[in-house]
mmCIF file of C-alpha atoms in Angstrom:
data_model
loop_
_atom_site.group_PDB
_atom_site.id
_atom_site.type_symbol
_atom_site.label_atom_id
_atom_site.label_comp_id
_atom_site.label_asym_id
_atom_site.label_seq_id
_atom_site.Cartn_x
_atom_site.Cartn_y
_atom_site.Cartn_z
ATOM 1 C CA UNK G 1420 1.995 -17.945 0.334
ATOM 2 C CA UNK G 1421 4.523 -15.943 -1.606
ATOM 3 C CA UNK G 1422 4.220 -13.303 -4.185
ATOM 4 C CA UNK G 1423 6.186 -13.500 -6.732
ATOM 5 C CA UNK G 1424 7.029 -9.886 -7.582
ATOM 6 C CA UNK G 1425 8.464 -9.611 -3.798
ATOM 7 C CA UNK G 1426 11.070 -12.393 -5.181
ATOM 8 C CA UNK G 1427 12.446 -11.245 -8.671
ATOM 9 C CA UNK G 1428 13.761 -8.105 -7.581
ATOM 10 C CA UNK G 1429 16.169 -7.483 -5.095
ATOM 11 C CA UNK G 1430 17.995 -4.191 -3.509
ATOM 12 C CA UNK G 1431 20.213 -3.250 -1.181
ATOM 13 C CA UNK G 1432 18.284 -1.597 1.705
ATOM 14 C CA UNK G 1433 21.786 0.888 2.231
ATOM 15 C CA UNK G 1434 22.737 1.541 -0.880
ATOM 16 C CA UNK G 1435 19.314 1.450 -2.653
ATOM 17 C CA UNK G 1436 21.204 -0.639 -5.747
ATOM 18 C CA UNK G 1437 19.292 -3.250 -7.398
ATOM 19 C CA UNK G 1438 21.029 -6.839 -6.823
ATOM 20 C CA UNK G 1439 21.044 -9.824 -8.426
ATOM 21 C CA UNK G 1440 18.391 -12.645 -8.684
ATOM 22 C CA UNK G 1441 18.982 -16.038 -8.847
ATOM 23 C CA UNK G 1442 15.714 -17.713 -10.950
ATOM 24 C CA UNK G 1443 17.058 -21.122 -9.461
ATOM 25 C CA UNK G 1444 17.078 -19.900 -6.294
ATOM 26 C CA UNK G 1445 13.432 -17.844 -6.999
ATOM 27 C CA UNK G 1446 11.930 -21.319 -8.117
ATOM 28 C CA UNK G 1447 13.833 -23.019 -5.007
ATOM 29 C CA UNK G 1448 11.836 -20.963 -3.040
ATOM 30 C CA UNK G 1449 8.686 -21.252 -4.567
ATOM 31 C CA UNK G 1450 8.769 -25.446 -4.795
ATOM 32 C CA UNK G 1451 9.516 -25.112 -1.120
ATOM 33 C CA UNK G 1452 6.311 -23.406 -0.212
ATOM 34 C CA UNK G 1453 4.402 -25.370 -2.364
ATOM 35 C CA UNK G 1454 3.529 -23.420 -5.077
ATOM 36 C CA UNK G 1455 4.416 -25.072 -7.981
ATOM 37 C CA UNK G 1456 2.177 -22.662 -10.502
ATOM 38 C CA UNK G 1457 4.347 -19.850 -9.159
ATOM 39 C CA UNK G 1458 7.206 -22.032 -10.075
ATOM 40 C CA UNK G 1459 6.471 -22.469 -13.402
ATOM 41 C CA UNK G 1460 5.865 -18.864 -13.959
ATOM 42 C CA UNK G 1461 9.228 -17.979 -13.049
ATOM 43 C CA UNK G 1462 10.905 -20.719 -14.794
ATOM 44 C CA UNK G 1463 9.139 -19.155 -17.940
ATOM 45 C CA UNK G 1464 11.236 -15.546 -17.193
ATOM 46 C CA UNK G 1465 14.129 -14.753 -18.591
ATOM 47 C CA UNK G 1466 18.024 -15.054 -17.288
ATOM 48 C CA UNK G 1467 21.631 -14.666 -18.914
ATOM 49 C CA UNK G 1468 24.310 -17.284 -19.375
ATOM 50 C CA UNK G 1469 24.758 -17.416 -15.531
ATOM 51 C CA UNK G 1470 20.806 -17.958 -14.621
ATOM 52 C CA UNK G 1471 20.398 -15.185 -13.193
ATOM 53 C CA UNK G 1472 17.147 -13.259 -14.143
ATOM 54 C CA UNK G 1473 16.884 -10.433 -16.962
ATOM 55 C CA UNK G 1474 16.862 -6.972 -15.005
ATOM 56 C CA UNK G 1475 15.735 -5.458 -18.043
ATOM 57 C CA UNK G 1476 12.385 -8.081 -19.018
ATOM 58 C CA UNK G 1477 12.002 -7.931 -15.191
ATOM 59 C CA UNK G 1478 11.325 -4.248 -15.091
ATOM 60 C CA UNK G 1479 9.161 -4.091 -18.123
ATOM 61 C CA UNK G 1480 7.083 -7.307 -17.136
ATOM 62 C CA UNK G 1481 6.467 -5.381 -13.602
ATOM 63 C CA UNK G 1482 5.169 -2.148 -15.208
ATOM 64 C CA UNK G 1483 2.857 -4.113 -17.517
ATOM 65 C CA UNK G 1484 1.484 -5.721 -14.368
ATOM 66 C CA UNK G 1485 1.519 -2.213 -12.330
ATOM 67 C CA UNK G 1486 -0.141 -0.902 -15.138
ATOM 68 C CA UNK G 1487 -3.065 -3.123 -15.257
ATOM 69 C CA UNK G 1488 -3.146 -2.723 -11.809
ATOM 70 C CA UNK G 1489 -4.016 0.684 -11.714
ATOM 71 C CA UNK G 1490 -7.578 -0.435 -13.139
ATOM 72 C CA UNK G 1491 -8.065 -2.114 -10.133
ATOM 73 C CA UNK G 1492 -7.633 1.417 -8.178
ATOM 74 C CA UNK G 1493 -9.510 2.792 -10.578
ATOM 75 C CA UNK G 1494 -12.471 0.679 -10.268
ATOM 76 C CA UNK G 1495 -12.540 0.620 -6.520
ATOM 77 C CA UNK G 1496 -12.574 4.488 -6.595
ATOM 78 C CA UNK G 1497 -9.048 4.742 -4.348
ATOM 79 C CA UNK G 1498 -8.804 8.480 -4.859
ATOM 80 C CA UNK G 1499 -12.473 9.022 -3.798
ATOM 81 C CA UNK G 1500 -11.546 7.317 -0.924
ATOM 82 C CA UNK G 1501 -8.532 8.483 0.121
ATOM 83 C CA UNK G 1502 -9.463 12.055 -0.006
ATOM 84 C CA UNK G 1503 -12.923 10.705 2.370
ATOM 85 C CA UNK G 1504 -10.271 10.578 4.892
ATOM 86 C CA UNK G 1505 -7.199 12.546 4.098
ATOM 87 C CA UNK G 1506 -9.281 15.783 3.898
ATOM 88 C CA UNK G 1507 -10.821 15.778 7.074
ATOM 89 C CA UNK G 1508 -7.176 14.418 8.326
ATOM 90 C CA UNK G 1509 -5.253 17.306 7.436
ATOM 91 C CA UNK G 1510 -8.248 19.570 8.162
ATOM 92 C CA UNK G 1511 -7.514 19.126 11.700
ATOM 93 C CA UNK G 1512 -3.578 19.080 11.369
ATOM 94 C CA UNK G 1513 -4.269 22.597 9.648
ATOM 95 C CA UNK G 1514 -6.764 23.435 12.513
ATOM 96 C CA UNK G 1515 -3.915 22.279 15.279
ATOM 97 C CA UNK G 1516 -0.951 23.347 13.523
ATOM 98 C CA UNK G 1517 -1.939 26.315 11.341
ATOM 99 C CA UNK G 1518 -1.321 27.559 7.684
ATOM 100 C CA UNK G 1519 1.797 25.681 6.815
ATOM 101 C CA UNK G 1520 2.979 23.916 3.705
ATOM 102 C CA UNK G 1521 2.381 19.915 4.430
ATOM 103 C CA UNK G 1522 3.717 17.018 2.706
ATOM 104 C CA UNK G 1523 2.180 13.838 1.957
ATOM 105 C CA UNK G 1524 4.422 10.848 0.687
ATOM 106 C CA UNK G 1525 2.959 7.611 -0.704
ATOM 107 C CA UNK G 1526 5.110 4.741 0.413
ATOM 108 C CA UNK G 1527 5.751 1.741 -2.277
ATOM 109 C CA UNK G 1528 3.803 3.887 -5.190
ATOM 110 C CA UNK G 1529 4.608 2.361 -7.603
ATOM 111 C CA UNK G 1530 3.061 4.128 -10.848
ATOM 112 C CA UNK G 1531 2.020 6.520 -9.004
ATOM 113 C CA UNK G 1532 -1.619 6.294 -9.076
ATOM 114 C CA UNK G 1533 -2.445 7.577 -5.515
ATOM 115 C CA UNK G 1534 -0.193 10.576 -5.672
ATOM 116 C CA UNK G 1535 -0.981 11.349 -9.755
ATOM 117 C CA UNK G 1536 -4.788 11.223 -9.192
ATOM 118 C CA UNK G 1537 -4.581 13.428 -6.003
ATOM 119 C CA UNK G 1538 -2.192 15.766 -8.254
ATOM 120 C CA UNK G 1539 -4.892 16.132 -11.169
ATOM 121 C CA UNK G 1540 -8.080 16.388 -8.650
ATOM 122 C CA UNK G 1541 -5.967 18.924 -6.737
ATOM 123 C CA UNK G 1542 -8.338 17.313 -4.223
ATOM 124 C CA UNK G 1543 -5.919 18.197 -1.088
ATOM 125 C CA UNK G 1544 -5.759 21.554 -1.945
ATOM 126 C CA UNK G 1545 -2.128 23.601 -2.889
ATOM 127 C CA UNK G 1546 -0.556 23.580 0.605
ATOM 128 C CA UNK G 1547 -0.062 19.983 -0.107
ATOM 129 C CA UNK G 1548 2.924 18.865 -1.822
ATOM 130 C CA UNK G 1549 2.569 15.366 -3.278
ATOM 131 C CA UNK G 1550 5.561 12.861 -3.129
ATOM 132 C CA UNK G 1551 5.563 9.423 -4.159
ATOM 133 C CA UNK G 1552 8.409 6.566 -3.279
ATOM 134 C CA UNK G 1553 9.232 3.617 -4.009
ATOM 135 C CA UNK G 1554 12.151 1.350 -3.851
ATOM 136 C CA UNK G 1555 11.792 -0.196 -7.319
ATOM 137 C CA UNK G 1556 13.750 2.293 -9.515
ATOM 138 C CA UNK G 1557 12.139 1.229 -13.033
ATOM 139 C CA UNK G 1558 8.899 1.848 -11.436
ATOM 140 C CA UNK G 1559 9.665 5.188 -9.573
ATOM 141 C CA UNK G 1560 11.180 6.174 -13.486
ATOM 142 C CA UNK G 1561 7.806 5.343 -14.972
ATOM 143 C CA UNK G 1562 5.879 7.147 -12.425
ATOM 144 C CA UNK G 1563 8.032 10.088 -12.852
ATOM 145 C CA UNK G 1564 7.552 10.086 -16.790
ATOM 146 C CA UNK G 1565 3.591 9.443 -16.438
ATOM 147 C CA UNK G 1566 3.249 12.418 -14.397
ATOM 148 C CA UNK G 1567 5.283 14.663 -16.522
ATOM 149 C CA UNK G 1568 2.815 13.391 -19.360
ATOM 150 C CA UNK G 1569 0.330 14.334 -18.054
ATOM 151 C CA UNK G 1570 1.305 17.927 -16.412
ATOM 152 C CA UNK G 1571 0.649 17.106 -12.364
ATOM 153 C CA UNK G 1572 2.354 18.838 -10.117
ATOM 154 C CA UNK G 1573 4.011 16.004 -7.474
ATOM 155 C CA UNK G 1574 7.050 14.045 -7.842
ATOM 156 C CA UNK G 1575 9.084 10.872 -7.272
ATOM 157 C CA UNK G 1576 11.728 9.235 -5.765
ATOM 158 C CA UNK G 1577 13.849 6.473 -5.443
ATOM 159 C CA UNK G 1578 14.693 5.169 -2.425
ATOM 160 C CA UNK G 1579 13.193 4.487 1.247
ATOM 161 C CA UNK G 1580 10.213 7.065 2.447
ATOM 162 C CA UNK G 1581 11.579 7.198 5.974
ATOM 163 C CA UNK G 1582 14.832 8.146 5.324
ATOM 164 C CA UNK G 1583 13.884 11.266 3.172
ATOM 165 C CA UNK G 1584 15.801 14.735 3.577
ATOM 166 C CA UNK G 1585 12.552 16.729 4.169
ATOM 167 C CA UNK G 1586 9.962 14.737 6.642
ATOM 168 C CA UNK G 1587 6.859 13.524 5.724
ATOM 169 C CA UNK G 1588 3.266 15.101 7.597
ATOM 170 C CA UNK G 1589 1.318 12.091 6.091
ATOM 171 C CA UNK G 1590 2.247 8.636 4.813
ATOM 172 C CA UNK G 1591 -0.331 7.077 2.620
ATOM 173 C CA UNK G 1592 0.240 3.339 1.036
ATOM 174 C CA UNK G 1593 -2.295 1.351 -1.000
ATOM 175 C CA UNK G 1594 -1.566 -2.653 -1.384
ATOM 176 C CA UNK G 1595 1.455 -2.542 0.570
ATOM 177 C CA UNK G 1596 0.685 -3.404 3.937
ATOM 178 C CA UNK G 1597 0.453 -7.021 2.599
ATOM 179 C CA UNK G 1598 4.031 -7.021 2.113
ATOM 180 C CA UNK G 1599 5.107 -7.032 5.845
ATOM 181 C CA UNK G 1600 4.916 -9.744 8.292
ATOM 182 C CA UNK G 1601 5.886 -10.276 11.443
ATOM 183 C CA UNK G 1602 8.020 -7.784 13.033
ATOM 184 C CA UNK G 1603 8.333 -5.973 10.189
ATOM 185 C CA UNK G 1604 4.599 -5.085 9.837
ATOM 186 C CA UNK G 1605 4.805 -3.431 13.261
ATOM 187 C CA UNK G 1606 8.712 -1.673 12.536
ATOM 188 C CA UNK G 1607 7.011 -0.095 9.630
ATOM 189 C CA UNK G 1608 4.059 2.141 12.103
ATOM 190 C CA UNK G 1609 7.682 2.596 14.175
ATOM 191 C CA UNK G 1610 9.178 4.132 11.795
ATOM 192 C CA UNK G 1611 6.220 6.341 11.413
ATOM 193 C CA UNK G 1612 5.668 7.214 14.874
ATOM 194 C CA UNK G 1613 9.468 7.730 15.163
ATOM 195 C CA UNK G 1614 9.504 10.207 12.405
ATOM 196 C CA UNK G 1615 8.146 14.279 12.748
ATOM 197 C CA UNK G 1616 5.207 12.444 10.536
ATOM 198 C CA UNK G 1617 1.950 13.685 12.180
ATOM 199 C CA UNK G 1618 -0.594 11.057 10.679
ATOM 200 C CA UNK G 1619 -0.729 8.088 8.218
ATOM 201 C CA UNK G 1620 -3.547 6.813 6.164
ATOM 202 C CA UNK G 1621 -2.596 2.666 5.204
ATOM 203 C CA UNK G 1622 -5.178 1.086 2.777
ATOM 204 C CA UNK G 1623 -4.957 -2.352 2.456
ATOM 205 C CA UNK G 1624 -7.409 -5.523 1.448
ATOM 206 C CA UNK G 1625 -9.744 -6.284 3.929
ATOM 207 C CA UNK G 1626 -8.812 -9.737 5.246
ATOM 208 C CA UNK G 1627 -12.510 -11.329 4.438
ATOM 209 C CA UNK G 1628 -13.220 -15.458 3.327
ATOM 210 C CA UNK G 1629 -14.923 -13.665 -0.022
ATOM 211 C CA UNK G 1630 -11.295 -11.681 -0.108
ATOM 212 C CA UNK G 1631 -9.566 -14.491 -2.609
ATOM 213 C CA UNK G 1632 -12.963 -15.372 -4.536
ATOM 214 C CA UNK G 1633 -13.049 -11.554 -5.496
ATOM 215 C CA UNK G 1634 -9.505 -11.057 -6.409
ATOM 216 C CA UNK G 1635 -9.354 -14.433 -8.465
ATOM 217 C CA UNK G 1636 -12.349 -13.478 -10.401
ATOM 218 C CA UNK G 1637 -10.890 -9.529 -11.135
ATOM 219 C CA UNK G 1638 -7.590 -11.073 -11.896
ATOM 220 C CA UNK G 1639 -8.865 -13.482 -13.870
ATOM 221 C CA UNK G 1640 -10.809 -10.688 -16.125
ATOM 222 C CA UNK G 1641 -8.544 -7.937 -15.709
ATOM 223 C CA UNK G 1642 -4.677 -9.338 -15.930
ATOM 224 C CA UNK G 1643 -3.036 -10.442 -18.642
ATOM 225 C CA UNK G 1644 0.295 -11.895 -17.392
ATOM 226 C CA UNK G 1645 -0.061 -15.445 -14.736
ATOM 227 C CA UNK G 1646 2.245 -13.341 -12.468
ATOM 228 C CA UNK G 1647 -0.418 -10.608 -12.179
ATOM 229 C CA UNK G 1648 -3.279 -13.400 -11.787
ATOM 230 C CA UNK G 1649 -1.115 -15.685 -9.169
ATOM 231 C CA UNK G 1650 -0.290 -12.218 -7.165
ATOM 232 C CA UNK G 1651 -3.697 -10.628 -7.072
ATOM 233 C CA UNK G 1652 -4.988 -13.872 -5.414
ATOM 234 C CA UNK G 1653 -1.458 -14.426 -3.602
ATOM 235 C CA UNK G 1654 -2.448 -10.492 -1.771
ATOM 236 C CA UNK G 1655 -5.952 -11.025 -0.563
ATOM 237 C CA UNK G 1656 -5.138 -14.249 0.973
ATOM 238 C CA UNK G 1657 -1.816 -12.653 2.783
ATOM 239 C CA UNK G 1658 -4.274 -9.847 3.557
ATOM 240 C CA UNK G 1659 -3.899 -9.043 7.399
ATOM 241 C CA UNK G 1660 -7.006 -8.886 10.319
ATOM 242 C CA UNK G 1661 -8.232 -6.360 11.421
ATOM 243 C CA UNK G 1662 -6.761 -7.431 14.621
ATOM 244 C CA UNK G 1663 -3.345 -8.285 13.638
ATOM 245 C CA UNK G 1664 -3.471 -4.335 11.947
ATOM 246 C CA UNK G 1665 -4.412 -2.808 15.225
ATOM 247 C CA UNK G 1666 -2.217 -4.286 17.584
ATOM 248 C CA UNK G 1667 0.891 -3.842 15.265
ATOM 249 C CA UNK G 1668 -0.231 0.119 14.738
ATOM 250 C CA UNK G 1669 -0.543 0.419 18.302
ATOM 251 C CA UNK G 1670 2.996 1.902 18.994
ATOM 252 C CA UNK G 1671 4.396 4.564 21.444
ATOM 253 C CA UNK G 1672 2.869 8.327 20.071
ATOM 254 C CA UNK G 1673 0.281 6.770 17.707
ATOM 255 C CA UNK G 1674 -3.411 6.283 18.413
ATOM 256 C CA UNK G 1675 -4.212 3.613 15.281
ATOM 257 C CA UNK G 1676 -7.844 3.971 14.437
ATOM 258 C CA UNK G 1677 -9.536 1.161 11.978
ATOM 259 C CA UNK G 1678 -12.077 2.155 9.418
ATOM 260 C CA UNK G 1679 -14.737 0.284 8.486
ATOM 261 C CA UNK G 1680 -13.492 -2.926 10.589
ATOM 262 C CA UNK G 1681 -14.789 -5.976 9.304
ATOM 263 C CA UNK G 1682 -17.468 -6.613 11.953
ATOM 264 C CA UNK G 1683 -19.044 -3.439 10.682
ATOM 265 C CA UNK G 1684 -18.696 -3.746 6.769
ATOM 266 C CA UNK G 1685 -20.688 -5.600 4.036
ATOM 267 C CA UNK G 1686 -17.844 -8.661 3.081
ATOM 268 C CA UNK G 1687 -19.797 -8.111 -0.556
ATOM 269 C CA UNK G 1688 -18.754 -4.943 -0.319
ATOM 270 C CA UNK G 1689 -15.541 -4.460 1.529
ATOM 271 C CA UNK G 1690 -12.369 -5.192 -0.445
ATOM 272 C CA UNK G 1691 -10.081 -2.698 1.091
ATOM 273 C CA UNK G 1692 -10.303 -0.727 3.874
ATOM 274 C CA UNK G 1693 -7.221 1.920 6.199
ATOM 275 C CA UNK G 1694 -5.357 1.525 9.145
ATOM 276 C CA UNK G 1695 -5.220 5.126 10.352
ATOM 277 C CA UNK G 1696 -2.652 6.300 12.990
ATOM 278 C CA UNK G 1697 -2.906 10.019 14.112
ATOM 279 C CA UNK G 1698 -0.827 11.557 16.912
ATOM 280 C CA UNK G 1699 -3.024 11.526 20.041
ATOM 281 C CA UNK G 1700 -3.944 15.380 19.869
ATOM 282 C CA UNK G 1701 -5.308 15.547 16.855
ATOM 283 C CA UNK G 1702 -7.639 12.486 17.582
ATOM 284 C CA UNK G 1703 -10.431 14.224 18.551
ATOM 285 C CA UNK G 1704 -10.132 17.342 15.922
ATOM 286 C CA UNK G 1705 -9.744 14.326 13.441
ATOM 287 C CA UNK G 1706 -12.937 13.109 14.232
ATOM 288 C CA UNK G 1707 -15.104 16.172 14.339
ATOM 289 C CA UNK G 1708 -13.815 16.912 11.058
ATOM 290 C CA UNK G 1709 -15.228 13.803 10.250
ATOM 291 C CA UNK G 1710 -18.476 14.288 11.343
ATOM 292 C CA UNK G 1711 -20.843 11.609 11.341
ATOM 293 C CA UNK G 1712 -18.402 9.198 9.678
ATOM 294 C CA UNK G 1713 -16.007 8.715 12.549
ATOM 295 C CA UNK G 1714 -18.798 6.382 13.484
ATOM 296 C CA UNK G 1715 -16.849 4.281 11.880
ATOM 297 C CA UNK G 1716 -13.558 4.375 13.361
ATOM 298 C CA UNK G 1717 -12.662 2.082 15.925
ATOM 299 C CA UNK G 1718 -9.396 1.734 18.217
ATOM 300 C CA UNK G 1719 -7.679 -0.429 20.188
ATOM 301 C CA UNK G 1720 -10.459 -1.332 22.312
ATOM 302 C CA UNK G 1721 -12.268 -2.585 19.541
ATOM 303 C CA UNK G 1722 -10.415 -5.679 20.348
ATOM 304 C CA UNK G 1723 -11.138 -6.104 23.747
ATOM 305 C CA UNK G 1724 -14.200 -8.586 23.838
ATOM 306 C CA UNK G 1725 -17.414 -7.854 25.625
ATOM 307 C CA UNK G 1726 -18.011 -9.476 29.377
ATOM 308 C CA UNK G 1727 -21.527 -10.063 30.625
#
């Protein structure tokens, strides 16, 4: 199944400039995989003389849906959450590494809302510099204004988090995980382990059968726009195992830890949950900083099946 935001904007992964989009060819691609609602929504967007699709109602129908969005972060407490495990994370880098100034970056951030809320809740603490990125420049822009609105101290930028000028000591995502398949999903923990990074924190929907009941009904209530709806459901039902996770964190330099697996979790309950990968010598500091939590992490040999 296909999203339909991953298809109406287009950039060049060198350059970083936007490209255009064929709505033909968007529809084309949507009749092909058999979605013919999607189809519809995009034949409903508008193009210029030459079909190709409105940059400018692109962008701004993208915010509104990024916008609603961020209620769904809200709801499901993703700041709460991420600090649960990024401040016992870079309690042991700081432990390991000393007093230092670290950087966290938020890949695919979209508004912002990771990086803004951690700004505001100064919840990291000041030694932490907050950086959000994204590849979608009218989104980046809006992030950027938000957080000037509202006084936070972090920033954004356009362009690809793993080719930034001053390396990353945490990557963070939320929702974006999703996005990659195949080879990619497992070239984007390379990158990662192939940058000075020295931990990442992933959060992504928990792959479970109540997965697309739960985001149909919150979609349903909570977006306005059929692209928002169709996506929302289009995401938990692309969401990746817990297995498939694992095994494509599971990369040269990176122990990849699972929280909350779904063998563990309530499926009521559970709608997202991390991939984390930590460099193997802060594993254990990671986990007494944890305390009686890292109960709940599990590794690689989570996958390995019991024998009698």
């Amino acid at each position: 199944m296909l999203e339909i935001s991953d298809l109406i904007t287009a950039v060049d992964p060198r350059s970083g400039h936007r490209l255009p989009v064929s709505r033909a060819e968007v529809i084309r691609l949507l009749d092909e995989a058999g979605d013919a609602r999607a189809a519809r929504i995009v034949a409903g967007l508008p193009t210029d003389r030459d079909g190709l699709l409105d940059p400018d109602a692109v962008d701004r129908l993208l915010i509104s849906v990024h916008a609603e969005l961020q209620r769904l972060s809200e709801e499901l407490r993703i700041g709460e959450r991420l600090v649960h495990l990024l401040g016992p994370l870079l309690q042991a880098i700081r432990a390991t590494n000393g007093p230092g100034r670290y950087r966290l970056v938020d890949v695919g951030c979209g508004l912002g809302y990771a990086v803004r809320w951690l700004a505001a809740t100064n919840a990291l603490g000041p030694d932490v510099e907050l950086v959000g990125v994204d590849l979608d420049a009218a989104l980046v822009a809006e992030a950027g204004r938000l957080a000037r609105a509202e006084g936070l101290d972090c920033h954004f930028v356009h362009g690809n988090a793993f080719a930034l000028p001053e390396a990353a000591t945490v990557y963070i995502s939320t929702g974006v995980l999703h996005h990659f398949r195949g080879p990619a999903l497992t070239e984007f923990f390379r990158s990662q382990a192939a940058s000075p990074a020295q931990a990442f924190c992933h959060f992504d929907i928990a792959a479970t059968r109540l997965a697309p009941v739960g985001a149909w009904i919150f979609h349903l209530a909570r977006m306005r726009h059929p692209l928002g709806r169709h996506d929302g459901v289009a995401s938990a039902r692309r969401a990746h195992s817990d297995e498939t996770l694992l095994r494509a964190a599971d990369v040269p330099g990176i122990t990849p830890l699972l929280y909350e697996p779904r063998g563990a979790a309530n499926p009521f309950c559970t709608t997202l949950r991390p991939i984390i990968g930590v460099r193997p010598h802060l594993e254990d500091p990671f986990r007494r900083s944890l305390g009686r939590a890292a109960r709940r992490l599990v590794g690689p040999d989570y996958l390995i099946e019991p024998t009698r």
